[in-house]
Every structure is written in C-alpha cells, then in structure tokens.
Amino acid sequence: MNEIQKDPMFEIFISEAKEIVNSLERTFIDLKENNISLDAVASEALRLFHTLKGSSAMMGFNNLSKVCHKAEDIFVGVRDRKMIPKDLDEFILNMLRLVDFLNCQIGCLEGSEKSASNDNIEDILTELSKSLHEFVDDVNKKETRYCIKLFFEEGWEMENLRAFLIVQNLKNYVKILEYQPSDIENNMQSAEKIKKDGFLIVIETPMKKEDVLKLFENFAWIKNIKLNETLEKSVQDKEEYSNQSYINYTNKLINVNIEKVDKLIDLIGEMVITFSMIVQHPEIKGDENSGIKNLTIQMSKLIRELQEVAMSMRMLPLSSTFQRLKRIIVEMSTKLQKPVEVYISGEETELDKVLIEHITDPLIHIVRNAIDHGIESQSERLQKGKSKVGNIYINAKNSGSEVIISIQDDGKGIDKEKIIKKALEKELISSADDISENELFDLIFLPGFSTKEETTEYSGRGVGLDVVKNSIQKIGGKIVIESSKDVGTKFTIKIPLTLAIIDGMLIDVNGNIFVLPLNSIVETFRLEKTQIISENGVPLIYRRGLCFNIVDLNRIFFTGNMLSEVKQYYLGILVTNGEKSAVLLVDNMISQQQIVIKTLPAILKKIKGISGCTLLGSGQIAFILDIDSLLER
Amino acid sequence: MVENFSQEFEDTMKDMYLIFKIDEQNYGIEIKYVIEIIGLMPITYVPNQEEYVKGIINLRGKIIPVIDARMRLLKPQKEYNERTCVIVTSINQFLVGIIVDHVSEVVVIEKEKISPLPQTYEKIEERFFKGVANLNDKLILLVDCETFVRPDRLTAF
C-alpha cells in the first residue's frame, strides 16, 4: 500500500477520481433540481463513469472499475431510453448512495478512511436496476434535429454536384428537411457559394451525434464538418448550457500538489526576508543617489504581488462545499418528506483549502440540524400559516480579513424554555432568570446537550454542536446563533481568510520580540506601576469602570517574578477574544506588519500562550501570542 | 529503480560515523542522520522547555530546535567558542540541531568492532548510546540519535 501511495500516478488518479465523483454528485443534484434533462444526465454520467472505469482499471483497482462498468450499463439503458426510472426521486437517492460508495472506496484507497462502507455495491446496483424498468418503444424515440455545415476540400470543383451526391446518399439513412443552397442540382453558380459559405443540411434522426458524423466518413472530399443539434425546447437550452459549463470548468483547472504550493509560499517568504536584508544593508541604505532605491521600491512591489498570487493559490471557492450541503438537504428532505427549497449565494467566495476542510463537517452538521429539528413537517407548517415548502438560505461573503458563512432556516426556531429546563436539569445554570439570550444559546454548544427527545438517523444524539464549536474555534473562527420562535434559526460563522498570514503587532518583552494578532487588540495605554492592584496575589487594574486581569508576559515566559522592581511603568495592551479581556504588560511596541505563520518544531513541548512563530525581516524569530490560552490563565 | 538507488546510497553511508567531541571524550553519530554542520548562529530562547533545549534557530527559513549535547549528557556547562558547532540531523523527517564542542572527522566503524556498554554504566547513558567502539586506541561512544533527541516525556513524535 505504501508503495502505491508514493506513486505520483496514484496521486493523480485519486484527485481525478475525486473530481469525477464530485461532478457525478453535481449532475444528480442538478437533475433533482430540474436544471437539466434526464438525457443530459445520462450522457454526462456515462462519460464520467467511463473515464473513472478506464483510469481505475489502469491503476489495477478492479472492484472500482467493475462498479463503474455496471453503472455504465445502467446509464446506457437510460440514455437509449431502454430503461426509464419508475420514481425519479428514488432513482436520484440511489445514485447518491452510489456516489457515497465511490467516495468511500476512493477514501479507502487513499487511506484517509479506515474501513469500507458496509453498503454492498451489488445491493445498490440491483436496487438501481429495479427502480428502472424495461421500456422499449421505438415510436417514442425522440427525433433530434441536426444542423450540419460542410466545407469541401479545395480543388475538387463541381461542389454543387458533390453536395447533391451527399444529399442523395443521406436520404437512405435520415430524413432531410432542407439544404442550402437548395438549387444545387441545376444551378452551377451554387458551386461558388458552397466554396465560400459551405453547404448546409438540416436533418432529423433518432441517431446520436457520433453516428451521424460517421455517415459522412465515406465522402473523401469533405474538409470540415460542423454539426449542431438544433434546439427545440428550453430544457435542451439549459442542457447545452450546463454541458458547456462543465467543460469550461475542467479546462481551466490543473491539479497541483499542495506541498508544492506550500513550498512556493515558503520560498517567497524567504525571498521577502532576504530582500529586506538587502534593503537594510548599510552599503545600499547609505547610497541615496545611484537609483538603487527606486529599483528596490519596484522590486518590493513585485515581491508583494508575487506573494499575494502564491497565497491565492491555496484559496478555493466554497462552491463544492455548498454543493455537498445542498446534496445532503436534497437527500434528507426526500427521506423525511419535508420539502425544502435551498437558496445558495456567495458560493464563489474563496477560502484557504485547509480551512475549507475544517469547516465542511460543522456546516454539514448545522444543515442536518436545520432540516431535522428546524423545519417543521408539512402539516405543522400549514397550521402555522407558513408555506408548505421550507426554506434554507446558505450564504457566504467576504468581510475584511474574514469570511462570513450563514445558514438560515425558516423553521420553528430554538425552544428557549426547553433549553432552560434541560440546563436546570443538568445543573448548568442555577436559575432561569438572569440569563441573556446569548448565554442561553451558548448552552447548546456544551457537550451532551440535546433537546430533542428522541434521536433520529440524522441528529439528536447529543454529539454535535460542541464538536461544531470546537472545530470552528480551532481554526480561529467564531460561531453565533440567532433564533426566534416560529421564525427560524440563523447560524453565523466567521472565519479568518487564511491560516497562513495574519496582521500582527510586534511587541518587545524583556528584549524578546513577540507578535500579537492585530484583531485581538482593543487599545493600548501607558500604565504606571502604582495603578496595579494586587488582590491575593492576583494583579488587577481598573480602567473605565471595568476591572481587568493583568497578564505579565515577562513573568510568564521568562523570569517568573512578578513586576520587576526597576521599571516604573509599562505599556498596557487591552486584548480580547470576544468573551474575555485582559491587559498584557509589555515593554515596548515596535511596529505593525503582516507576518507569515510557521508552526513550532514538533519536538518542542507545547507552550501555553504561544501558537506559532514567524521570521522577521532581520531573520530573527518571533513568537506569535495565542490570546485564547493567555486569557485562560 | 528508486529503490535500488536509495539502497546504494545507504550502502555508501553504512558504518560511517561523524565524530564529535565534548571535553576530551569522542562520540560517534551515524552519518545517515546528519544533514549538515553549521557554525553557531543566534538562538531564540523558547520558554517552558527542558533545560537542554536551547531554543530555535532560523536555518535558511526553516525553524529548527537546537539541543545542547553537553547538557543532555549532564556535563557541566561551558561557554560556547569559535569551535562550537551545530550538527543538523534529520530524524524521522524532523530536523534537530545538536550543539557540540567541535566535530573532528568521519570514520568507518564496522559492526564487529562495536561492543555493548559495560553493565556498570549509568542508566541515562545506557539509553543514549548504542554501543562503544575502540578505534586506534580511542574510545568512541556511539549515540542513539532517536533517544538522544527525543524529549524524555514524549513517547513518540
């Protein structure tokens, strides 16, 4: 297994396979949403399964290719209208199960998932064929109209007669509706016209495009064929359009190993540092006249741009994540018989790839909750005077250096009474009176807190929202709930754009430089030692009517002694993580700059209060302060 | 093909040891762990670490921890001088620098020449060394790189 994994071909296969499975999923969801006709789905799915079959056979994953082969058979049937799904919803659910199965198989191969899905592939396929029933009826075969434009090889002459020959020949196979120029038989002038504009034939036939093209293979003098299906219905319009978009999508992307991108970013980071060393070099710094200064300014602009481009390579749009959410909603709403309309906006918003991986599971969880707990059953909704169909809005947008994702439903909202009752039961709160709405909603993020009386397949096991909150906090994000009864619930998640770069304030503590994330700073002020009150050894400070804990960085990281005798005043920095605040004591503020985060070497013991380190322009190493753990002290 | 190459590569490094000195004692470290030898560079102190972990250095953009071999072996501390250097090692793909008094040479020590440590040796040293070799009347202690570098309290890294 290990040997296979090292193979670059294997990596390519895995990423290609994942892409194919994603496209399959997207295709089936589109079918569900009626964006695309069954025919188009069948040929798209056929194409995808065929590719997957080929590449997995090549890699020697015979199981996978066998599955694809069977799926291919089914879709050939669907495409040729020999099989028609009995119940389209059922069919789509089965297809989605198949997609899950493939995903799981690929995950196994990759080694990211430990065991194969228990779903037996044979079961899925038989169920699938059951939901299709044989349907052979030639009359019902749809005739497609094709518009064919022919260009002839130059120098053969008598184009009109050759065109006429083609028409006569075609008549044996297809119905010819018209051709242009139409007077080829007796007007010699039409030859010139054909030379210039080509020869146009409109035919009608149940044949596939490829088969039609084959008809023309016998005519040696044809230089160029353009074949278009003429569009009859609007559905086909869409079909054409979406086919187009798939093709564009795949053409614009290349797969690059993320390690290469990271390496690139590292190298650029080093380049930035080296360049600033050049600029700081006394010989260059002192030289005002030789024009080197202008060049360095230009160079630094270029480097900055290069850095931005490299960083953006790690960014991916949220569309595929949202696609998965949509898919889950579609699946669940069919199973639970709660029709739901999904509105997605801002899916083009980009986020660091690593961050996307971290938020996908929490988002899925929230969406499941929304359908399972949030959206009421159809009858309940009608009673409340709401529309029968539930609505879920998924939105993403950029806001400064953050991305805000919100998931909103118009369901029954969170029952505050139930939470209070449960919290009292579990002795999480002492009384129901003095608790704010925010604090109340925070309670449901506690482990083991679920208000749903019985558990279902999807949610209510009490494992959940605490995990959601944890994983979002882990990547430096925040989650907020708003909810009102019978109006709905809204989850808002704020996450930093990227993990790799932050805006930081450089501070000096005992001659060592630390980086303080800029977004955690509230204010800075000069602080006389006499202002510090020590109560039972806990240093505090009053400021604007509020009392703050004091965090002496020098004591924590270096000496261990409280407040050195020599210094009369410090610089106080009021920091907050949204919940708690404290004042940090530092010696000096140096400057504000963007820094590239690096992790500390793994063999070092974890240091409370430090989240990583960075390299400064001088090549010096500075630690990045972790505000959350500092505030917990 | 790749396998062959690395096999060959390993063969050329087989039985080769880099010899470094602390006080008058010679120590040997398997050459396959050694990436490079650099002069002492500014070390950034890292709080809350074992005493022998001196801090981290910036090695051309890579941040690597450095440990003091002297302190790791519980020898008395000594001022660093111009002969002090850092052996950069790669152990399970982690880079770690080892500060030593000075490095002298690379020698070949065949397996047959290596004998186990005498029973009387202190426990801590038993863990750090794979064996002892006698080369031209010089006694060389052979360092077990993995336990030498790994933090005591962590079982794996």
PDB file of N, CA, C and O in Angstrom, chain B residues 95-148:
ATOM      1  N   LEU B  95      13.885  17.951  11.716  1.00  0.00           N
ATOM      2  CA  LEU B  95      15.239  18.480  11.797  1.00  0.00           C
ATOM      3  C   LEU B  95      15.511  18.922  13.231  1.00  0.00           C
ATOM      4  O   LEU B  95      14.694  19.597  13.848  1.00  0.00           O
ATOM      5  N   VAL B  96      16.656  18.526  13.739  1.00  0.00           N
ATOM      6  CA  VAL B  96      17.065  18.948  15.074  1.00  0.00           C
ATOM      7  C   VAL B  96      18.558  19.268  15.021  1.00  0.00           C
ATOM      8  O   VAL B  96      19.337  18.535  14.411  1.00  0.00           O
ATOM      9  N   GLY B  97      18.929  20.379  15.645  1.00  0.00           N
ATOM     10  CA  GLY B  97      20.340  20.726  15.713  1.00  0.00           C
ATOM     11  C   GLY B  97      20.925  20.278  17.046  1.00  0.00           C
ATOM     12  O   GLY B  97      20.280  20.391  18.080  1.00  0.00           O
ATOM     13  N   ILE B  98      22.161  19.743  17.011  1.00  0.00           N
ATOM     14  CA  ILE B  98      22.817  19.323  18.244  1.00  0.00           C
ATOM     15  C   ILE B  98      24.071  20.166  18.421  1.00  0.00           C
ATOM     16  O   ILE B  98      24.951  20.179  17.543  1.00  0.00           O
ATOM     17  N   ILE B  99      24.151  20.891  19.540  1.00  0.00           N
ATOM     18  CA  ILE B  99      25.320  21.739  19.776  1.00  0.00           C
ATOM     19  C   ILE B  99      26.416  20.898  20.417  1.00  0.00           C
ATOM     20  O   ILE B  99      26.190  20.244  21.442  1.00  0.00           O
ATOM     21  N   VAL B 100      27.597  20.881  19.789  1.00  0.00           N
ATOM     22  CA  VAL B 100      28.718  20.100  20.324  1.00  0.00           C
ATOM     23  C   VAL B 100      29.964  20.979  20.397  1.00  0.00           C
ATOM     24  O   VAL B 100      30.020  22.036  19.779  1.00  0.00           O
ATOM     25  N   ASP B 101      30.947  20.537  21.176  1.00  0.00           N
ATOM     26  CA  ASP B 101      32.183  21.325  21.337  1.00  0.00           C
ATOM     27  C   ASP B 101      32.903  21.505  20.007  1.00  0.00           C
ATOM     28  O   ASP B 101      33.240  22.604  19.622  1.00  0.00           O
ATOM     29  N   HIS B 102      33.147  20.392  19.322  1.00  0.00           N
ATOM     30  CA  HIS B 102      33.582  20.509  17.945  1.00  0.00           C
ATOM     31  C   HIS B 102      33.523  19.151  17.257  1.00  0.00           C
ATOM     32  O   HIS B 102      33.485  18.115  17.911  1.00  0.00           O
ATOM     33  N   VAL B 103      33.456  19.161  15.925  1.00  0.00           N
ATOM     34  CA  VAL B 103      33.433  17.897  15.197  1.00  0.00           C
ATOM     35  C   VAL B 103      34.815  17.662  14.629  1.00  0.00           C
ATOM     36  O   VAL B 103      35.520  18.594  14.252  1.00  0.00           O
ATOM     37  N   SER B 104      35.216  16.380  14.589  1.00  0.00           N
ATOM     38  CA  SER B 104      36.575  16.139  14.119  1.00  0.00           C
ATOM     39  C   SER B 104      36.642  15.446  12.768  1.00  0.00           C
ATOM     40  O   SER B 104      37.271  15.949  11.853  1.00  0.00           O
ATOM     41  N   GLU B 105      35.983  14.300  12.602  1.00  0.00           N
ATOM     42  CA  GLU B 105      36.195  13.560  11.350  1.00  0.00           C
ATOM     43  C   GLU B 105      35.044  12.591  11.111  1.00  0.00           C
ATOM     44  O   GLU B 105      34.165  12.421  11.945  1.00  0.00           O
ATOM     45  N   VAL B 106      35.100  11.981   9.913  1.00  0.00           N
ATOM     46  CA  VAL B 106      34.159  10.914   9.607  1.00  0.00           C
ATOM     47  C   VAL B 106      34.945   9.616   9.510  1.00  0.00           C
ATOM     48  O   VAL B 106      35.958   9.564   8.817  1.00  0.00           O
ATOM     49  N   VAL B 107      34.527   8.599  10.243  1.00  0.00           N
ATOM     50  CA  VAL B 107      35.265   7.336  10.250  1.00  0.00           C
ATOM     51  C   VAL B 107      34.333   6.169   9.925  1.00  0.00           C
ATOM     52  O   VAL B 107      33.115   6.306  10.018  1.00  0.00           O
ATOM     53  N   VAL B 108      34.964   5.047   9.527  1.00  0.00           N
ATOM     54  CA  VAL B 108      34.185   3.836   9.299  1.00  0.00           C
ATOM     55  C   VAL B 108      34.372   2.926  10.508  1.00  0.00           C
ATOM     56  O   VAL B 108      35.499   2.668  10.929  1.00  0.00           O
ATOM     57  N   ILE B 109      33.290   2.519  11.094  1.00  0.00           N
ATOM     58  CA  ILE B 109      33.369   1.577  12.216  1.00  0.00           C
ATOM     59  C   ILE B 109      32.520   0.363  11.851  1.00  0.00           C
ATOM     60  O   ILE B 109      31.295   0.473  11.742  1.00  0.00           O
ATOM     61  N   GLU B 110      33.153  -0.767  11.607  1.00  0.00           N
ATOM     62  CA  GLU B 110      32.384  -1.953  11.245  1.00  0.00           C
ATOM     63  C   GLU B 110      31.626  -2.474  12.449  1.00  0.00           C
ATOM     64  O   GLU B 110      32.030  -2.274  13.594  1.00  0.00           O
ATOM     65  N   LYS B 111      30.544  -3.146  12.131  1.00  0.00           N
ATOM     66  CA  LYS B 111      29.668  -3.678  13.181  1.00  0.00           C
ATOM     67  C   LYS B 111      30.446  -4.510  14.201  1.00  0.00           C
ATOM     68  O   LYS B 111      30.186  -4.466  15.392  1.00  0.00           O
ATOM     69  N   GLU B 112      31.433  -5.292  13.702  1.00  0.00           N
ATOM     70  CA  GLU B 112      32.143  -6.226  14.572  1.00  0.00           C
ATOM     71  C   GLU B 112      32.941  -5.491  15.650  1.00  0.00           C
ATOM     72  O   GLU B 112      33.247  -6.038  16.705  1.00  0.00           O
ATOM     73  N   LYS B 113      33.295  -4.248  15.346  1.00  0.00           N
ATOM     74  CA  LYS B 113      34.133  -3.506  16.291  1.00  0.00           C
ATOM     75  C   LYS B 113      33.314  -2.855  17.410  1.00  0.00           C
ATOM     76  O   LYS B 113      33.871  -2.261  18.314  1.00  0.00           O
ATOM     77  N   ILE B 114      31.972  -2.921  17.264  1.00  0.00           N
ATOM     78  CA  ILE B 114      31.125  -2.269  18.266  1.00  0.00           C
ATOM     79  C   ILE B 114      30.774  -3.270  19.363  1.00  0.00           C
ATOM     80  O   ILE B 114      30.309  -4.372  19.085  1.00  0.00           O
ATOM     81  N   SER B 115      31.009  -2.878  20.608  1.00  0.00           N
ATOM     82  CA  SER B 115      30.620  -3.752  21.708  1.00  0.00           C
ATOM     83  C   SER B 115      29.598  -3.031  22.583  1.00  0.00           C
ATOM     84  O   SER B 115      29.562  -1.801  22.610  1.00  0.00           O
ATOM     85  N   PRO B 116      28.755  -3.800  23.291  1.00  0.00           N
ATOM     86  CA  PRO B 116      27.758  -3.162  24.140  1.00  0.00           C
ATOM     87  C   PRO B 116      28.411  -2.426  25.306  1.00  0.00           C
ATOM     88  O   PRO B 116      29.571  -2.685  25.636  1.00  0.00           O
ATOM     89  N   LEU B 117      27.652  -1.517  25.900  1.00  0.00           N
ATOM     90  CA  LEU B 117      28.191  -0.758  27.023  1.00  0.00           C
ATOM     91  C   LEU B 117      28.348  -1.672  28.227  1.00  0.00           C
ATOM     92  O   LEU B 117      27.561  -2.586  28.423  1.00  0.00           O
ATOM     93  N   PRO B 118      29.369  -1.438  29.044  1.00  0.00           N
ATOM     94  CA  PRO B 118      29.509  -2.230  30.279  1.00  0.00           C
ATOM     95  C   PRO B 118      28.325  -2.018  31.216  1.00  0.00           C
ATOM     96  O   PRO B 118      27.722  -0.945  31.224  1.00  0.00           O
ATOM     97  N   GLN B 119      28.006  -3.046  31.952  1.00  0.00           N
ATOM     98  CA  GLN B 119      26.836  -3.028  32.823  1.00  0.00           C
ATOM     99  C   GLN B 119      26.865  -1.886  33.826  1.00  0.00           C
ATOM    100  O   GLN B 119      25.836  -1.388  34.245  1.00  0.00           O
ATOM    101  N   THR B 120      28.054  -1.500  34.236  1.00  0.00           N
ATOM    102  CA  THR B 120      28.163  -0.522  35.317  1.00  0.00           C
ATOM    103  C   THR B 120      27.741   0.889  34.901  1.00  0.00           C
ATOM    104  O   THR B 120      27.607   1.769  35.733  1.00  0.00           O
ATOM    105  N   TYR B 121      27.548   1.050  33.593  1.00  0.00           N
ATOM    106  CA  TYR B 121      27.233   2.401  33.125  1.00  0.00           C
ATOM    107  C   TYR B 121      25.910   2.903  33.690  1.00  0.00           C
ATOM    108  O   TYR B 121      24.997   2.134  33.937  1.00  0.00           O
ATOM    109  N   GLU B 122      25.866   4.211  33.868  1.00  0.00           N
ATOM    110  CA  GLU B 122      24.643   4.791  34.428  1.00  0.00           C
ATOM    111  C   GLU B 122      23.469   4.585  33.483  1.00  0.00           C
ATOM    112  O   GLU B 122      23.625   4.519  32.278  1.00  0.00           O
ATOM    113  N   LYS B 123      22.307   4.541  34.051  1.00  0.00           N
ATOM    114  CA  LYS B 123      21.097   4.249  33.292  1.00  0.00           C
ATOM    115  C   LYS B 123      20.870   5.234  32.155  1.00  0.00           C
ATOM    116  O   LYS B 123      20.578   4.853  31.028  1.00  0.00           O
ATOM    117  N   ILE B 124      20.996   6.521  32.459  1.00  0.00           N
ATOM    118  CA  ILE B 124      20.657   7.550  31.477  1.00  0.00           C
ATOM    119  C   ILE B 124      21.532   7.380  30.227  1.00  0.00           C
ATOM    120  O   ILE B 124      21.065   7.506  29.091  1.00  0.00           O
ATOM    121  N   GLU B 125      22.792   7.040  30.446  1.00  0.00           N
ATOM    122  CA  GLU B 125      23.688   6.933  29.314  1.00  0.00           C
ATOM    123  C   GLU B 125      23.394   5.683  28.498  1.00  0.00           C
ATOM    124  O   GLU B 125      23.582   5.659  27.293  1.00  0.00           O
ATOM    125  N   GLU B 126      22.943   4.652  29.189  1.00  0.00           N
ATOM    126  CA  GLU B 126      22.618   3.419  28.519  1.00  0.00           C
ATOM    127  C   GLU B 126      21.572   3.669  27.421  1.00  0.00           C
ATOM    128  O   GLU B 126      21.592   3.070  26.366  1.00  0.00           O
ATOM    129  N   ARG B 127      20.668   4.587  27.745  1.00  0.00           N
ATOM    130  CA  ARG B 127      19.602   4.887  26.805  1.00  0.00           C
ATOM    131  C   ARG B 127      20.132   5.645  25.591  1.00  0.00           C
ATOM    132  O   ARG B 127      19.630   5.510  24.492  1.00  0.00           O
ATOM    133  N   PHE B 128      21.093   6.486  25.842  1.00  0.00           N
ATOM    134  CA  PHE B 128      21.562   7.378  24.784  1.00  0.00           C
ATOM    135  C   PHE B 128      22.513   6.710  23.807  1.00  0.00           C
ATOM    136  O   PHE B 128      22.706   7.181  22.717  1.00  0.00           O
ATOM    137  N   PHE B 129      23.143   5.623  24.248  1.00  0.00           N
ATOM    138  CA  PHE B 129      24.207   5.062  23.411  1.00  0.00           C
ATOM    139  C   PHE B 129      23.865   3.673  22.906  1.00  0.00           C
ATOM    140  O   PHE B 129      23.270   2.862  23.604  1.00  0.00           O
ATOM    141  N   LYS B 130      24.276   3.414  21.694  1.00  0.00           N
ATOM    142  CA  LYS B 130      24.023   2.116  21.085  1.00  0.00           C
ATOM    143  C   LYS B 130      25.144   1.143  21.410  1.00  0.00           C
ATOM    144  O   LYS B 130      24.973  -0.058  21.345  1.00  0.00           O
ATOM    145  N   GLY B 131      26.296   1.697  21.683  1.00  0.00           N
ATOM    146  CA  GLY B 131      27.428   0.835  21.976  1.00  0.00           C
ATOM    147  C   GLY B 131      28.704   1.654  22.051  1.00  0.00           C
ATOM    148  O   GLY B 131      28.660   2.896  22.021  1.00  0.00           O
ATOM    149  N   VAL B 132      29.803   0.937  22.166  1.00  0.00           N
ATOM    150  CA  VAL B 132      31.082   1.625  22.265  1.00  0.00           C
ATOM    151  C   VAL B 132      32.061   0.951  21.309  1.00  0.00           C
ATOM    152  O   VAL B 132      31.987  -0.257  21.083  1.00  0.00           O
ATOM    153  N   ALA B 133      32.925   1.768  20.694  1.00  0.00           N
ATOM    154  CA  ALA B 133      33.878   1.201  19.742  1.00  0.00           C
ATOM    155  C   ALA B 133      35.270   1.691  20.073  1.00  0.00           C
ATOM    156  O   ALA B 133      35.459   2.814  20.566  1.00  0.00           O
ATOM    157  N   ASN B 134      36.221   0.841  19.817  1.00  0.00           N
ATOM    158  CA  ASN B 134      37.607   1.219  20.048  1.00  0.00           C
ATOM    159  C   ASN B 134      38.285   1.419  18.700  1.00  0.00           C
ATOM    160  O   ASN B 134      38.405   0.497  17.914  1.00  0.00           O
ATOM    161  N   LEU B 135      38.676   2.643  18.447  1.00  0.00           N
ATOM    162  CA  LEU B 135      39.282   2.945  17.154  1.00  0.00           C
ATOM    163  C   LEU B 135      40.634   3.608  17.399  1.00  0.00           C
ATOM    164  O   LEU B 135      40.698   4.700  17.945  1.00  0.00           O
ATOM    165  N   ASN B 136      41.719   2.952  16.964  1.00  0.00           N
ATOM    166  CA  ASN B 136      43.073   3.469  17.167  1.00  0.00           C
ATOM    167  C   ASN B 136      43.286   3.924  18.615  1.00  0.00           C
ATOM    168  O   ASN B 136      43.724   5.044  18.860  1.00  0.00           O
ATOM    169  N   ASP B 137      42.893   3.065  19.533  1.00  0.00           N
ATOM    170  CA  ASP B 137      43.064   3.330  20.957  1.00  0.00           C
ATOM    171  C   ASP B 137      42.221   4.492  21.481  1.00  0.00           C
ATOM    172  O   ASP B 137      42.424   4.967  22.579  1.00  0.00           O
ATOM    173  N   LYS B 138      41.310   4.966  20.607  1.00  0.00           N
ATOM    174  CA  LYS B 138      40.384   5.996  21.105  1.00  0.00           C
ATOM    175  C   LYS B 138      39.048   5.310  21.363  1.00  0.00           C
ATOM    176  O   LYS B 138      38.583   4.518  20.534  1.00  0.00           O
ATOM    177  N   LEU B 139      38.444   5.630  22.515  1.00  0.00           N
ATOM    178  CA  LEU B 139      37.150   5.058  22.834  1.00  0.00           C
ATOM    179  C   LEU B 139      36.052   5.974  22.283  1.00  0.00           C
ATOM    180  O   LEU B 139      36.039   7.165  22.574  1.00  0.00           O
ATOM    181  N   ILE B 140      35.164   5.415  21.468  1.00  0.00           N
ATOM    182  CA  ILE B 140      34.106   6.247  20.885  1.00  0.00           C
ATOM    183  C   ILE B 140      32.746   5.736  21.346  1.00  0.00           C
ATOM    184  O   ILE B 140      32.422   4.562  21.152  1.00  0.00           O
ATOM    185  N   LEU B 141      31.980   6.612  21.967  1.00  0.00           N
ATOM    186  CA  LEU B 141      30.619   6.256  22.363  1.00  0.00           C
ATOM    187  C   LEU B 141      29.691   6.540  21.186  1.00  0.00           C
ATOM    188  O   LEU B 141      29.707   7.650  20.637  1.00  0.00           O
ATOM    189  N   LEU B 142      28.909   5.545  20.797  1.00  0.00           N
ATOM    190  CA  LEU B 142      28.042   5.731  19.629  1.00  0.00           C
ATOM    191  C   LEU B 142      26.630   6.139  20.073  1.00  0.00           C
ATOM    192  O   LEU B 142      25.966   5.422  20.813  1.00  0.00           O
ATOM    193  N   VAL B 143      26.235   7.318  19.594  1.00  0.00           N
ATOM    194  CA  VAL B 143      24.988   7.920  20.051  1.00  0.00           C
ATOM    195  C   VAL B 143      23.785   7.269  19.357  1.00  0.00           C
ATOM    196  O   VAL B 143      23.810   7.060  18.146  1.00  0.00           O
ATOM    197  N   ASP B 144      22.768   6.948  20.145  1.00  0.00           N
ATOM    198  CA  ASP B 144      21.488   6.531  19.567  1.00  0.00           C
ATOM    199  C   ASP B 144      20.684   7.791  19.318  1.00  0.00           C
ATOM    200  O   ASP B 144      20.095   8.370  20.218  1.00  0.00           O
ATOM    201  N   CYS B 145      20.706   8.216  18.073  1.00  0.00           N
ATOM    202  CA  CYS B 145      20.174   9.536  17.729  1.00  0.00           C
ATOM    203  C   CYS B 145      18.731   9.727  18.184  1.00  0.00           C
ATOM    204  O   CYS B 145      18.359  10.781  18.661  1.00  0.00           O
ATOM    205  N   GLU B 146      17.925   8.689  18.013  1.00  0.00           N
ATOM    206  CA  GLU B 146      16.498   8.888  18.265  1.00  0.00           C
ATOM    207  C   GLU B 146      16.197   9.164  19.729  1.00  0.00           C
ATOM    208  O   GLU B 146      15.428  10.072  20.049  1.00  0.00           O
ATOM    209  N   THR B 147      16.795   8.407  20.633  1.00  0.00           N
ATOM    210  CA  THR B 147      16.521   8.687  22.046  1.00  0.00           C
ATOM    211  C   THR B 147      17.244   9.936  22.506  1.00  0.00           C
ATOM    212  O   THR B 147      16.787  10.629  23.404  1.00  0.00           O
ATOM    213  N   PHE B 148      18.353  10.226  21.874  1.00  0.00           N
ATOM    214  CA  PHE B 148      19.138  11.392  22.271  1.00  0.00           C
ATOM    215  C   PHE B 148      18.349  12.679  22.035  1.00  0.00           C
ATOM    216  O   PHE B 148      18.356  13.594  22.841  1.00  0.00           O
TER     217      PHE B 148
END
